[in-house]
Short mmCIF file of C-alpha atoms in Angstrom, two decimals:
data_model
loop_
_atom_site.label_atom_id
_atom_site.label_comp_id
_atom_site.label_asym_id
_atom_site.label_seq_id
_atom_site.Cartn_x
_atom_site.Cartn_y
_atom_site.Cartn_z
CA UNK A 594 0.00 0.00 0.00
CA UNK A 595 0.90 3.67 -0.07
CA UNK A 596 3.28 5.13 2.52
CA UNK A 597 3.36 8.89 3.06
CA UNK A 598 6.12 10.52 5.08
CA UNK A 599 5.92 14.12 6.26
CA UNK A 600 8.58 16.48 7.58
CA UNK A 601 9.15 18.34 9.79
CA UNK A 602 6.93 17.22 12.65
CA UNK A 603 7.11 20.68 14.24
CA UNK A 604 7.90 24.04 12.69
CA UNK A 605 8.14 27.48 14.25
CA UNK A 606 8.43 30.62 12.14
CA UNK A 607 8.27 34.34 12.77
CA UNK A 608 5.19 36.12 11.53
CA UNK A 609 5.73 37.23 7.97
CA UNK A 610 8.25 34.51 7.17
CA UNK A 611 7.56 31.55 4.89
CA UNK A 612 6.89 27.98 5.97
CA UNK A 613 7.51 24.83 3.94
CA UNK A 614 6.25 21.34 4.72
CA UNK A 615 7.44 18.38 2.68
CA UNK A 616 5.91 14.98 1.98
CA UNK A 617 7.07 11.94 0.08
CA UNK A 618 4.96 9.06 -1.17
CA UNK A 619 5.80 5.55 -2.31
CA UNK A 620 3.07 4.47 -4.75
CA UNK A 621 3.62 5.82 -8.26
CA UNK A 622 -0.09 5.21 -8.98
CA UNK A 623 -1.07 8.00 -6.56
CA UNK A 624 -2.39 10.96 -8.51
CA UNK A 625 -4.23 13.21 -6.07
CA UNK A 626 -2.59 15.02 -3.17
CA UNK A 627 -4.69 17.13 -0.78
CA UNK A 628 -3.49 19.16 2.17
CA UNK A 629 -5.49 19.56 5.35
CA UNK A 630 -5.29 22.13 8.14
CA UNK A 631 -6.44 21.15 11.60
CA UNK A 632 -6.98 23.95 14.09
CA UNK A 633 -7.17 23.24 17.79
CA UNK A 634 -10.36 21.41 18.71
CA UNK A 635 -11.55 21.11 15.13
CA UNK A 636 -11.55 18.54 12.37
CA UNK A 637 -9.05 18.68 9.48
CA UNK A 638 -10.14 20.99 6.65
CA UNK A 639 -9.06 20.75 3.04
CA UNK A 640 -7.05 23.87 2.15
CA UNK A 641 -5.49 23.03 -1.21
CA UNK A 642 -4.94 20.04 -3.43
CA UNK A 643 -2.95 19.10 -6.50
CA UNK A 644 -3.36 16.47 -9.16
CA UNK A 645 -0.57 14.65 -10.90
CA UNK A 646 -1.09 16.44 -14.20
CA UNK A 647 0.18 19.74 -12.79
CA UNK A 648 3.38 20.71 -11.06
CA UNK A 649 2.24 23.68 -9.00
CA UNK A 650 -0.94 25.26 -7.71
CA UNK A 651 -1.42 28.52 -5.84
CA UNK A 652 -4.21 29.97 -3.78
CA UNK A 653 -3.34 33.36 -2.34
CA UNK A 654 -0.64 32.79 0.30
CA UNK A 655 -0.52 29.01 -0.03
CA UNK A 656 0.95 26.93 -2.82
CA UNK A 657 1.64 23.28 -3.41
CA UNK A 658 4.29 21.79 -5.66
CA UNK A 659 4.52 18.25 -6.95
CA UNK A 660 7.51 16.34 -8.32
CA UNK A 661 6.15 13.07 -9.71
CA UNK A 662 9.56 11.74 -10.65
CA UNK A 663 10.90 12.13 -7.14
CA UNK A 664 7.53 11.31 -5.57
CA UNK A 665 7.42 14.30 -3.33
CA UNK A 666 5.13 17.27 -2.83
CA UNK A 667 5.35 20.33 -0.65
CA UNK A 668 3.15 22.97 0.94
CA UNK A 669 4.40 26.54 0.93
CA UNK A 670 2.86 29.26 3.07
CA UNK A 671 4.11 32.78 2.48
CA UNK A 672 3.72 35.85 4.71
CA UNK A 673 2.66 33.67 7.61
CA UNK A 674 0.16 34.99 10.13
CA UNK A 675 -0.67 33.81 13.65
CA UNK A 676 -3.91 32.28 12.35
CA UNK A 677 -1.83 29.93 10.22
CA UNK A 678 -0.79 28.14 13.44
CA UNK A 679 -2.28 24.65 13.21
CA UNK A 680 -1.43 21.04 12.41
CA UNK A 681 -1.07 20.39 8.69
CA UNK A 682 -1.50 16.98 7.06
CA UNK A 683 -0.57 15.88 3.60
CA UNK A 684 -2.31 12.95 1.96
CA UNK A 685 -2.14 10.86 -1.19
CA UNK A 686 -4.40 8.52 -3.10
CA UNK A 687 -5.18 7.09 -6.51
CA UNK A 688 -8.36 9.06 -7.14
CA UNK A 689 -10.07 6.69 -9.57
CA UNK A 690 -9.84 3.37 -7.75
CA UNK A 691 -8.51 4.27 -4.33
CA UNK A 692 -10.83 3.82 -1.37
CA UNK A 693 -8.99 5.89 1.22
CA UNK A 694 -6.44 8.63 1.67
CA UNK A 695 -3.04 7.85 3.10
CA UNK A 696 -2.09 10.60 5.50
CA UNK A 697 1.25 11.93 6.58
CA UNK A 698 2.01 12.15 10.28
CA UNK A 699 1.27 15.86 10.56
CA UNK A 700 3.28 19.05 11.04
CA UNK A 701 2.53 21.34 13.95
CA UNK A 702 3.15 24.89 12.70
CA UNK A 703 3.51 27.74 15.15
CA UNK A 704 3.68 31.30 13.86
CA UNK A 705 5.29 33.58 16.43
CA UNK A 706 3.90 37.13 16.44
CA UNK B 1302 -25.73 24.30 8.22
CA UNK B 1303 -23.15 21.72 9.32
CA UNK B 1304 -21.95 19.43 6.52
CA UNK B 1305 -20.67 16.54 8.67
CA UNK B 1306 -21.96 16.55 12.21
CA UNK B 1307 -20.90 14.28 15.04
CA UNK B 1308 -22.47 13.80 18.42
CA UNK B 1309 -21.46 14.02 21.14
CA UNK B 1310 -18.49 16.37 20.94
CA UNK B 1311 -17.14 15.17 24.30
CA UNK B 1312 -17.67 11.80 25.92
CA UNK B 1313 -16.27 10.86 29.32
CA UNK B 1314 -17.04 7.37 30.52
CA UNK B 1315 -15.78 4.63 32.77
CA UNK B 1316 -13.90 1.53 31.70
CA UNK B 1317 -16.16 -1.33 30.75
CA UNK B 1318 -19.04 0.85 29.56
CA UNK B 1319 -20.61 0.71 26.10
CA UNK B 1320 -21.00 3.93 24.15
CA UNK B 1321 -22.00 5.18 20.71
CA UNK B 1322 -20.93 8.08 18.54
CA UNK B 1323 -23.24 9.28 15.80
CA UNK B 1324 -22.37 10.90 12.48
CA UNK B 1325 -24.56 12.48 9.84
CA UNK B 1326 -23.66 14.22 6.59
CA UNK B 1327 -25.92 16.41 4.47
CA UNK B 1328 -23.59 16.70 1.48
CA UNK B 1329 -25.14 13.91 -0.55
CA UNK B 1330 -21.90 11.94 -0.33
CA UNK B 1331 -22.10 8.20 -0.61
CA UNK B 1332 -18.96 7.19 1.26
CA UNK B 1333 -18.32 7.72 4.96
CA UNK B 1334 -15.38 6.95 7.23
CA UNK B 1335 -14.31 6.69 10.83
CA UNK B 1336 -10.82 7.81 11.80
CA UNK B 1337 -9.07 7.66 15.16
CA UNK B 1338 -6.62 10.42 16.08
CA UNK B 1339 -4.28 9.62 18.95
CA UNK B 1340 -2.39 12.01 21.21
CA UNK B 1341 0.40 12.32 18.61
CA UNK B 1342 -2.17 13.52 16.07
CA UNK B 1343 -1.80 10.43 13.84
CA UNK B 1344 -4.92 9.86 11.73
CA UNK B 1345 -5.70 6.15 11.52
CA UNK B 1346 -8.54 4.86 9.39
CA UNK B 1347 -10.88 2.43 11.09
CA UNK B 1348 -13.85 1.82 8.80
CA UNK B 1349 -15.38 3.00 5.57
CA UNK B 1350 -18.86 2.51 4.15
CA UNK B 1351 -20.00 3.10 0.59
CA UNK B 1352 -23.78 3.19 0.17
CA UNK B 1353 -24.20 1.22 3.39
CA UNK B 1354 -21.68 -1.40 2.30
CA UNK B 1355 -18.57 -1.92 4.45
CA UNK B 1356 -15.53 -1.44 2.21
CA UNK B 1357 -12.71 -0.80 4.68
CA UNK B 1358 -12.42 -2.69 7.94
CA UNK B 1359 -8.97 -2.05 9.35
CA UNK B 1360 -7.48 -4.06 12.16
CA UNK B 1361 -9.34 -2.68 15.14
CA UNK B 1362 -10.65 -4.56 18.17
CA UNK B 1363 -13.98 -6.21 17.49
CA UNK B 1364 -15.33 -4.15 20.38
CA UNK B 1365 -15.71 -1.44 17.73
CA UNK B 1366 -18.65 -1.91 15.41
CA UNK B 1367 -19.81 0.54 12.75
CA UNK B 1368 -23.41 0.73 11.62
CA UNK B 1369 -24.71 2.58 8.58
CA UNK B 1370 -28.52 2.73 8.48
CA UNK B 1371 -28.39 4.81 5.30
CA UNK B 1372 -25.74 6.54 3.25
CA UNK B 1373 -26.11 9.79 5.21
CA UNK B 1374 -25.40 8.19 8.60
CA UNK B 1375 -22.52 6.21 10.04
CA UNK B 1376 -22.49 5.40 13.73
CA UNK B 1377 -19.74 3.87 15.83
CA UNK B 1378 -20.52 1.58 18.73
CA UNK B 1379 -17.83 0.71 21.24
CA UNK B 1380 -18.29 -2.07 23.76
CA UNK B 1381 -16.35 -2.69 26.96
CA UNK B 1382 -14.39 0.54 26.73
CA UNK B 1383 -10.71 0.47 27.69
CA UNK B 1384 -8.31 3.22 28.73
CA UNK B 1385 -6.49 2.89 25.39
CA UNK B 1386 -9.66 3.81 23.52
CA UNK B 1387 -9.23 7.40 24.69
CA UNK B 1388 -8.70 9.49 21.56
CA UNK B 1389 -10.47 11.86 19.20
CA UNK B 1390 -12.70 10.07 16.69
CA UNK B 1391 -13.46 11.77 13.39
CA UNK B 1392 -16.18 10.98 10.94
CA UNK B 1393 -15.59 11.98 7.32
CA UNK B 1394 -17.39 11.70 4.01
CA UNK B 1395 -16.38 11.85 0.37
CA UNK B 1396 -18.24 12.52 -2.82
CA UNK B 1397 -17.73 9.23 -4.58
CA UNK B 1398 -15.72 6.11 -4.11
CA UNK B 1399 -13.16 7.80 -6.32
CA UNK B 1400 -11.49 10.37 -4.12
CA UNK B 1401 -10.81 13.23 -6.49
CA UNK B 1402 -12.28 15.88 -4.23
CA UNK B 1403 -11.03 15.06 -0.78
CA UNK B 1404 -12.77 14.31 2.47
CA UNK B 1405 -15.05 16.51 4.52
CA UNK B 1406 -14.38 15.86 8.20
CA UNK B 1407 -16.65 16.33 11.16
CA UNK B 1408 -15.44 18.30 14.17
CA UNK B 1409 -14.55 15.19 16.15
CA UNK B 1410 -15.64 13.41 19.32
CA UNK B 1411 -13.14 13.48 22.17
CA UNK B 1412 -13.55 10.20 24.06
CA UNK B 1413 -12.00 9.95 27.50
CA UNK B 1414 -12.13 6.62 29.30
CA UNK B 1415 -11.46 6.80 33.04
#
């Protein structure tokens, strides 16, 4: 089955700096890669996703990049704000036949004001 | 209007008791899931139902039993609760069995066994 690794497990940045979280996956059949943000006391929420037919996707201050050859994808948050503090999860699946997402182990991001 | 709702939000109970957690989604999704999140924040899938059919049944104690009366509801029954069952349990749903649009998670049920 798929194995998703995520690094770092914790990340602290100063407000206004950028944050990068990296994930690797093992199954070359995986073709859909969502990112989830989990705020304290809440469920994970989808914030951005990328499919294997594109290399980069942006949505305001967040972006995701995908390198299919190397089997890794990354989340980039620019101009970080205190409200970005949360746990972030990457995930992977084969979107046509897969029956579950394979999640990374999470990154706890703290943005220091 | 909550998309995936779980009840209760908090559940404190004694060892040996039997309890249930309920989940309902109003998104029209046909696949629902139960995940367990431990103290290290790992998300571990437990069960998945597609149109009331069990499609994922991970290695969990048989004290845990899911029930899906219809595709909008997926409940989790836990018998003979143990201290190690303490965790946050998340219900989720997805649009189709193909997962091209991600999950929608509920807000979680924090179970504490004392």
